[in-house]
Tab-separated table of C-alpha atoms in Angstrom:
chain	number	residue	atom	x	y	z
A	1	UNK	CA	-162.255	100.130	115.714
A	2	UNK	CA	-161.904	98.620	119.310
A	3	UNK	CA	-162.969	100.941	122.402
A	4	UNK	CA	-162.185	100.753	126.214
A	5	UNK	CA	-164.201	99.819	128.706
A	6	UNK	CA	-163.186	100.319	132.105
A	7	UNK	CA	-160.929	102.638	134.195
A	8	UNK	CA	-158.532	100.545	134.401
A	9	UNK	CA	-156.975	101.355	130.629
A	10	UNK	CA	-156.100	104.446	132.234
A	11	UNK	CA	-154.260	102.545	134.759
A	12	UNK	CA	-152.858	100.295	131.908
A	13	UNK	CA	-152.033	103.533	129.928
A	14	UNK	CA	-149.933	105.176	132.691
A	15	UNK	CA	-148.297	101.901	133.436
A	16	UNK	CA	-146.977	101.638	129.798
A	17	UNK	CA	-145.370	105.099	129.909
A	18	UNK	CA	-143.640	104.021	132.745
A	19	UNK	CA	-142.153	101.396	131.206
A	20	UNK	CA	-141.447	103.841	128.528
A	21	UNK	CA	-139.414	106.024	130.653
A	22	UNK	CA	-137.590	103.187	131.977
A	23	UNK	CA	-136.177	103.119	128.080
A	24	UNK	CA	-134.786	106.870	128.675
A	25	UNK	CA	-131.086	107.551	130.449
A	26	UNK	CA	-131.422	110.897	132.677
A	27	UNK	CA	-134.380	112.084	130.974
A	28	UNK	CA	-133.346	112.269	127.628
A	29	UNK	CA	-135.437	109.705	125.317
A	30	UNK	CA	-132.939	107.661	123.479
A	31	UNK	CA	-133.663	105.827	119.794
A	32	UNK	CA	-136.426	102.798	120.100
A	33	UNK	CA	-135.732	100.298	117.657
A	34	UNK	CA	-138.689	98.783	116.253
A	35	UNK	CA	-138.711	95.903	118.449
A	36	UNK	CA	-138.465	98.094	121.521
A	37	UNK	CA	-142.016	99.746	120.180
A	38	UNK	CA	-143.240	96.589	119.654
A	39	UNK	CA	-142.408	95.217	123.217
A	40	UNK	CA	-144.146	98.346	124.336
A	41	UNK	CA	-147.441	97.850	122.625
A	42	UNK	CA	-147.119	94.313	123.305
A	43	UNK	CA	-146.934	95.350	127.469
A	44	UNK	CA	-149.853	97.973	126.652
A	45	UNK	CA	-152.304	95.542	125.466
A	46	UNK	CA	-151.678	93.037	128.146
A	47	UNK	CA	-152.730	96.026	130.788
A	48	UNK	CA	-156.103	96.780	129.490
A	49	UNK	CA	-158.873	95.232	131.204
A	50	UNK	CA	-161.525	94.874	128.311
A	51	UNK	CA	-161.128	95.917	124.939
A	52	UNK	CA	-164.036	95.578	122.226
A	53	UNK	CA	-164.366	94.864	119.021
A	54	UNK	CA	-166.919	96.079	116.243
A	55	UNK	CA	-168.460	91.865	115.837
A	56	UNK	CA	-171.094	91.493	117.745
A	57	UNK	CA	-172.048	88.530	119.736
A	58	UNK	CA	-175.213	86.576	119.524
A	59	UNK	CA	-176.603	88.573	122.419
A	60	UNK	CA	-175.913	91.693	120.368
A	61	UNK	CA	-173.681	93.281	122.547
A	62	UNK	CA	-169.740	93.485	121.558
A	63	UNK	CA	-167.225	90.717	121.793
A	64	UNK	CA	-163.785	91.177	122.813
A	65	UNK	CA	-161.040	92.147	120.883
A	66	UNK	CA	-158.052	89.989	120.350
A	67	UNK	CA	-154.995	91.882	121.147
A	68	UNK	CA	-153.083	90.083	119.398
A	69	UNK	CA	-154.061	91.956	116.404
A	70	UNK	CA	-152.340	95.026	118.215
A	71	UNK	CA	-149.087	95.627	116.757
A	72	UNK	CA	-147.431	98.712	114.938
A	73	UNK	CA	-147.956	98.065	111.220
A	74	UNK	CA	-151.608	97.513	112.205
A	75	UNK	CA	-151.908	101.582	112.703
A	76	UNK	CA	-150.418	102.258	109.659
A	77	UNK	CA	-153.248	99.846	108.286
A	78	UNK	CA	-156.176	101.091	110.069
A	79	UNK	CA	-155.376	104.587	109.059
A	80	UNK	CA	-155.209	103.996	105.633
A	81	UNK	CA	-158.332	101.706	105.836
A	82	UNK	CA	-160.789	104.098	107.929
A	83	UNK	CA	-159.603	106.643	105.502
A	84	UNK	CA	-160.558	104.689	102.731
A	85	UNK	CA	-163.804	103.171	104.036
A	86	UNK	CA	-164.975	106.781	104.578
A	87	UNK	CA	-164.168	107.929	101.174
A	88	UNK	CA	-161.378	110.225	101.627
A	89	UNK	CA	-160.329	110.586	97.587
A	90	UNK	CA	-157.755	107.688	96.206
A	91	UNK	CA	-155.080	110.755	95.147
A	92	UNK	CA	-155.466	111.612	98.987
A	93	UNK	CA	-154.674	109.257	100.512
A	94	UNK	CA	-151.873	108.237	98.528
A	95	UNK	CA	-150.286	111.662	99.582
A	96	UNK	CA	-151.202	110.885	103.662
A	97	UNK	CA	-149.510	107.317	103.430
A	98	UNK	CA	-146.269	108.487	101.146
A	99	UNK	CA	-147.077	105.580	98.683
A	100	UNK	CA	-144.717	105.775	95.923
A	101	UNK	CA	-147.199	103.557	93.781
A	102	UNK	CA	-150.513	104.491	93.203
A	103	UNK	CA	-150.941	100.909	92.621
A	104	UNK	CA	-150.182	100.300	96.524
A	105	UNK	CA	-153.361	102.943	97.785
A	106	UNK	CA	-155.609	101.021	95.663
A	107	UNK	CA	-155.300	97.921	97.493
A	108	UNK	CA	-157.505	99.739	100.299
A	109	UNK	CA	-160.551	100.691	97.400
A	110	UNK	CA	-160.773	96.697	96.403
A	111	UNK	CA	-164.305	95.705	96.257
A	112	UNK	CA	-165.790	92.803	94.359
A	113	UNK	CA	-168.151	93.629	91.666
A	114	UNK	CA	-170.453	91.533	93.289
A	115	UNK	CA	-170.247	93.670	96.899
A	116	UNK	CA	-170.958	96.348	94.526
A	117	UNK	CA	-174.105	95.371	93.263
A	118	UNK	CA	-175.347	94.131	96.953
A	119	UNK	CA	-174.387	97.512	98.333
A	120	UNK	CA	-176.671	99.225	95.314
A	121	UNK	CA	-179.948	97.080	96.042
A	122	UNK	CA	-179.213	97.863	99.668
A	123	UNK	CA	-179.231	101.551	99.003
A	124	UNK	CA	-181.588	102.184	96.125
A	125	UNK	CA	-184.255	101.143	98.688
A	126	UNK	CA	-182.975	104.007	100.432
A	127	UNK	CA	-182.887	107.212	98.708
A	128	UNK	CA	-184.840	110.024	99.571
A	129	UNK	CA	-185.836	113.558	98.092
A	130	UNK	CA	-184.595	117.020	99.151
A	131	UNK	CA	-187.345	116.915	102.051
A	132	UNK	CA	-186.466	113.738	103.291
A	133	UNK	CA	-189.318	111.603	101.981
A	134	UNK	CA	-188.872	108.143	100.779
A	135	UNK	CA	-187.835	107.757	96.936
A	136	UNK	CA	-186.492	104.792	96.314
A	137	UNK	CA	-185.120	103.512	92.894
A	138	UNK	CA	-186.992	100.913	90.820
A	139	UNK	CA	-183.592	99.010	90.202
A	140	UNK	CA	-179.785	98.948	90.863
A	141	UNK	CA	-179.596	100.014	86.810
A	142	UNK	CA	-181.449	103.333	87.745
A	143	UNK	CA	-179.236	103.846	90.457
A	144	UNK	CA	-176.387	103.590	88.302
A	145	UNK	CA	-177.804	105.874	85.932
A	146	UNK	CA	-178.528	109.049	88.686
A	147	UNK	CA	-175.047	108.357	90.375
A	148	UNK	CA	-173.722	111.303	87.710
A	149	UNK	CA	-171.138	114.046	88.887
A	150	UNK	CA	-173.352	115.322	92.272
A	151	UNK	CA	-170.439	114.647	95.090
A	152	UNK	CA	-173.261	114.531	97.696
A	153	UNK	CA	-176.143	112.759	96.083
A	154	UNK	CA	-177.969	111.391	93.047
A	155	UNK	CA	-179.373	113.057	90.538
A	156	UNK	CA	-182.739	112.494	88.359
A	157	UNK	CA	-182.656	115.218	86.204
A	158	UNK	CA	-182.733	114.198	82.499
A	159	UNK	CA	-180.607	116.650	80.775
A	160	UNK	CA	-178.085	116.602	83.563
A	161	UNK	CA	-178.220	112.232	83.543
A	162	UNK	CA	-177.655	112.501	79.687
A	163	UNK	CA	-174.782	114.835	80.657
A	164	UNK	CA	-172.818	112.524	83.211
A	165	UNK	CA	-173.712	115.833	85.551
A	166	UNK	CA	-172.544	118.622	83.717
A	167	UNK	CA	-175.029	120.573	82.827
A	168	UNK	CA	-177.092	120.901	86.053
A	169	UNK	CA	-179.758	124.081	85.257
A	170	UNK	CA	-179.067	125.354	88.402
A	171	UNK	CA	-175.348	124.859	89.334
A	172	UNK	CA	-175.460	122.148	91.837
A	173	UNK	CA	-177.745	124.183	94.231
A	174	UNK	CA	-178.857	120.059	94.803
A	175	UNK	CA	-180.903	120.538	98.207
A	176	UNK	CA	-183.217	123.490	96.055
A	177	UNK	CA	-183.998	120.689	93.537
A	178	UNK	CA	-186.729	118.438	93.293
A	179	UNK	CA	-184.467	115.657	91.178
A	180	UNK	CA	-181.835	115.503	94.220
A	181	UNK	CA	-181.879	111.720	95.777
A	182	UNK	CA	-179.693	111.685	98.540
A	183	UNK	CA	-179.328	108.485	100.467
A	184	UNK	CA	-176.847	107.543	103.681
A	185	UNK	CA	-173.964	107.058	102.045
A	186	UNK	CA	-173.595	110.323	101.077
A	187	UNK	CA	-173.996	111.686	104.511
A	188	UNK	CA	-169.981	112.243	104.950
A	189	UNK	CA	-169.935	114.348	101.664
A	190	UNK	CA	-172.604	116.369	102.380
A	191	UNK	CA	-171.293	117.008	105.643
A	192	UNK	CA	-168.352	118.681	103.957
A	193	UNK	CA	-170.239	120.464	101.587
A	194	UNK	CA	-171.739	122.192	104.723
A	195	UNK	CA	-168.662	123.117	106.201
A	196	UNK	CA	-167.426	124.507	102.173
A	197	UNK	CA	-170.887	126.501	101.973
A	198	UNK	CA	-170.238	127.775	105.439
A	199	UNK	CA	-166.843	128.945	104.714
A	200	UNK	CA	-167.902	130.604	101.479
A	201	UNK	CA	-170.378	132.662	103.998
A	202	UNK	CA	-167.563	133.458	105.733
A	203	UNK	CA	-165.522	134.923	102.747
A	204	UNK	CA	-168.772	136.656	100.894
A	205	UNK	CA	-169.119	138.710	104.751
A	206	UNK	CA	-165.878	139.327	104.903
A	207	UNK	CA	-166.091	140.871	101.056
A	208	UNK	CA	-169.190	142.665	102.217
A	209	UNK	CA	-170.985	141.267	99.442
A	210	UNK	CA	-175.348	141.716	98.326
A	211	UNK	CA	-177.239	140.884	101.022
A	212	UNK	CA	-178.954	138.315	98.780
A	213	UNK	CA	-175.497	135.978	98.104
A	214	UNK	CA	-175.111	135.840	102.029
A	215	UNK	CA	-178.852	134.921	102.138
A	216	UNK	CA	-178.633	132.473	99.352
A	217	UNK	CA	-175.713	130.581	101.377
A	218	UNK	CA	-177.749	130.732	104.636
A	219	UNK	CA	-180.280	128.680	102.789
A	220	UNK	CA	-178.654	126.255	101.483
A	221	UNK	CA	-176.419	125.516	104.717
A	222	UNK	CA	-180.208	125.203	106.586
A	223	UNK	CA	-181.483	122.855	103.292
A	224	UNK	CA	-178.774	120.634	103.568
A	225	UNK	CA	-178.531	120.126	106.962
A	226	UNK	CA	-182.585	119.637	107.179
A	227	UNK	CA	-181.272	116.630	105.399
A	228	UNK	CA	-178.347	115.089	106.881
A	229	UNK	CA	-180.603	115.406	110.230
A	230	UNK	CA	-183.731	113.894	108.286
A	231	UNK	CA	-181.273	110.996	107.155
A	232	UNK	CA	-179.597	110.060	110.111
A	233	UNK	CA	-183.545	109.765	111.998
A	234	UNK	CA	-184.094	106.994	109.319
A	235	UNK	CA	-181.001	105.604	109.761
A	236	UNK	CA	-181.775	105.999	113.812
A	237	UNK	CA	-185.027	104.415	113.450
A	238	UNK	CA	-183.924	101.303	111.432
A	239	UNK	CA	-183.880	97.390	113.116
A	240	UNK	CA	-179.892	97.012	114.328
A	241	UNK	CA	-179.673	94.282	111.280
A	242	UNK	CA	-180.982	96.452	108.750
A	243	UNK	CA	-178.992	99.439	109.680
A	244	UNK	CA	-175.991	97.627	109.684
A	245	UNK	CA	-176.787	96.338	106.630
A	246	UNK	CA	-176.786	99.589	105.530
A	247	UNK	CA	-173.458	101.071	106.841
A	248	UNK	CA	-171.645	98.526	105.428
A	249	UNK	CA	-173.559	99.163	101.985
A	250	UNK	CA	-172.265	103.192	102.539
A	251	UNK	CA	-169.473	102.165	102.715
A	252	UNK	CA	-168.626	99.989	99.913
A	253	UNK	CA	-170.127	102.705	97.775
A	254	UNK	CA	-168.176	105.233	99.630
A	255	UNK	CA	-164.856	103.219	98.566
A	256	UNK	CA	-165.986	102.922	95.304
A	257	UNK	CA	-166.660	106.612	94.256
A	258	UNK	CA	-163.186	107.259	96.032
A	259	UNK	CA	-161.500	105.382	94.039
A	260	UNK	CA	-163.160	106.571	90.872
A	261	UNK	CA	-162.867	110.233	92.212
A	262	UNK	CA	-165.393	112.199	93.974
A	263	UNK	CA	-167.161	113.371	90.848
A	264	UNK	CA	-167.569	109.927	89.016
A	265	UNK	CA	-170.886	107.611	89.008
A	266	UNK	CA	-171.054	104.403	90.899
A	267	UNK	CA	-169.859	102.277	87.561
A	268	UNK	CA	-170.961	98.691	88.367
A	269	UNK	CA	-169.264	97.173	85.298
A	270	UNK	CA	-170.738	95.652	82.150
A	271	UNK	CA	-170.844	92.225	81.025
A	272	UNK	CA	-168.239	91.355	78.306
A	273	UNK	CA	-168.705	89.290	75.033
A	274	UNK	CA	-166.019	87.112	73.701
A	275	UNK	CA	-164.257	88.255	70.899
A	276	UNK	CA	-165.104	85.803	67.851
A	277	UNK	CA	-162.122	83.320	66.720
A	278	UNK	CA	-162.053	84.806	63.123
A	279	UNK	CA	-161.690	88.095	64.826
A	280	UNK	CA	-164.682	90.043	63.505
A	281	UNK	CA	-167.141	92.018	65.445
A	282	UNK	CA	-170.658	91.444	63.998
């Protein structure tokens, strides 16, 4: 997303209402046509002083952004596309965008089978346990394998793998469990399963429930956000290339298990076998 840099894009802000108003009759605000808006914009961009991009130069600081990329379908776009990117659910977003055609949302969850596998050997090398030490899968299969139905990690255990993640021994309590293997592109999803667990506190005070369902909520909010902070350190800590490398990993994998829904594995496809001429299947 392109940011400001300068005081001026207040200037240039200010400058574009008042040409805005200039579009009113007594102070009433009349109908803009579409062209009207996009004469607007059009004035807007022209009045900022410096506006970034997200590319980076060779020098590694930001390049500019070319304004001519500024116009009002291009909102519509972004929205839908940060949405996407961050893995807001396919069903959604199709309900934020008024698509009639489910067929239209999905256009924003494309991604290549082959960006899927990349993005899986980028983040299998960076999985970690419930404490935040280093456990990273032997291969982009095993990967596959633990991405069962845990919205806000992977899981190792066997019966629950077997499962597809229904039949978790201790009902998804994941940051009291020694199989969890979280990684950074689950970071948004756990965030919101802080904020859930939080309200849940809320409600179980409220209900004056046991002391000891309050307690067990308090300790999971403080386990799982012992590791979104232990996460985003690593993350921190990386080279610029290699955490880059892994955002954009995130959030291809992201995409994907919005698409899929936010229950379903990582499915990086099979390879398929022509059928025979005669039409058998031996």
């Amino acid at each position: 997303m392109p940011r400001f840099r300068s005081k001026g894009t207040a200037n240039a802000i200010m400058g574009t209402v008042g040409e805005f108003l200039s579009w009113c009759e007594d102070g009433i605000v009349r109908h803009l046509g579409s062209g009207q808006i996009s004469t607007l914009i059009r004035e807007w961009t022209k009045r900022i002083p410096v506006l970034l991009g997200e590319e980076l130069g060779k020098n590694g600081e930001r390049v500019p952004f070319d304004t001519s990329l500024i116009y009002p379908y291009a909102f519509r776009h972004s929205y839908a596309q940060r949405h996407a990117d961050a893995g807001v659910p396919i069903d959604v977003l199709r309900e934020l965008m008024d698509h009639k055609s489910m067929q239209t949302t999905q256009r924003y969850y494309k991604i290549s089978q082959k960006r899927k596998r990349q993005a899986v050997n980028v983040m299998r090398l960076h999985t970690v346990d419930r404490k935040g030490q280093p456990a990273p899968m032997r291969s982009a299969t095993a990967y596959e394998a633990r991405s069962v139905a845990v919205p806000f990690g992977n899981c190792t255990e066997p019966s629950n793998v077997k499962a597809g993640g229904k039949a978790c021994p201790i009902r998804f309590q994941c940051a009291a469990c020694p199989s969890y293997r979280p990684d950074p592109s689950y970071l948004p999803a756990i965030e919101d399963h802080i904020r859930s667990l939080k309200a849940d506190r809320e409600m179980a005070v409220m209900m004056e429930a046991d002391e000891f369902v309050v307690r067990n909520l308090d300790d999971q909010i403080a386990a799982f956000k012992g590791t979104v902070e232990t996460m985003r350190r690593l993350v921190e800590a990386m080279s610029l290339v290699e955490r880059e490398e892994v955002e954009q990993a995130a959030t291809v994998l992201r995409k994907v298990r919005a698409a899929q829904g936010s229950r379903a594995a990582v499915a990086l496809g099979m390879p398929v076998f022509p059928t025979p001429r005669d039409g058998s299947t031996a």
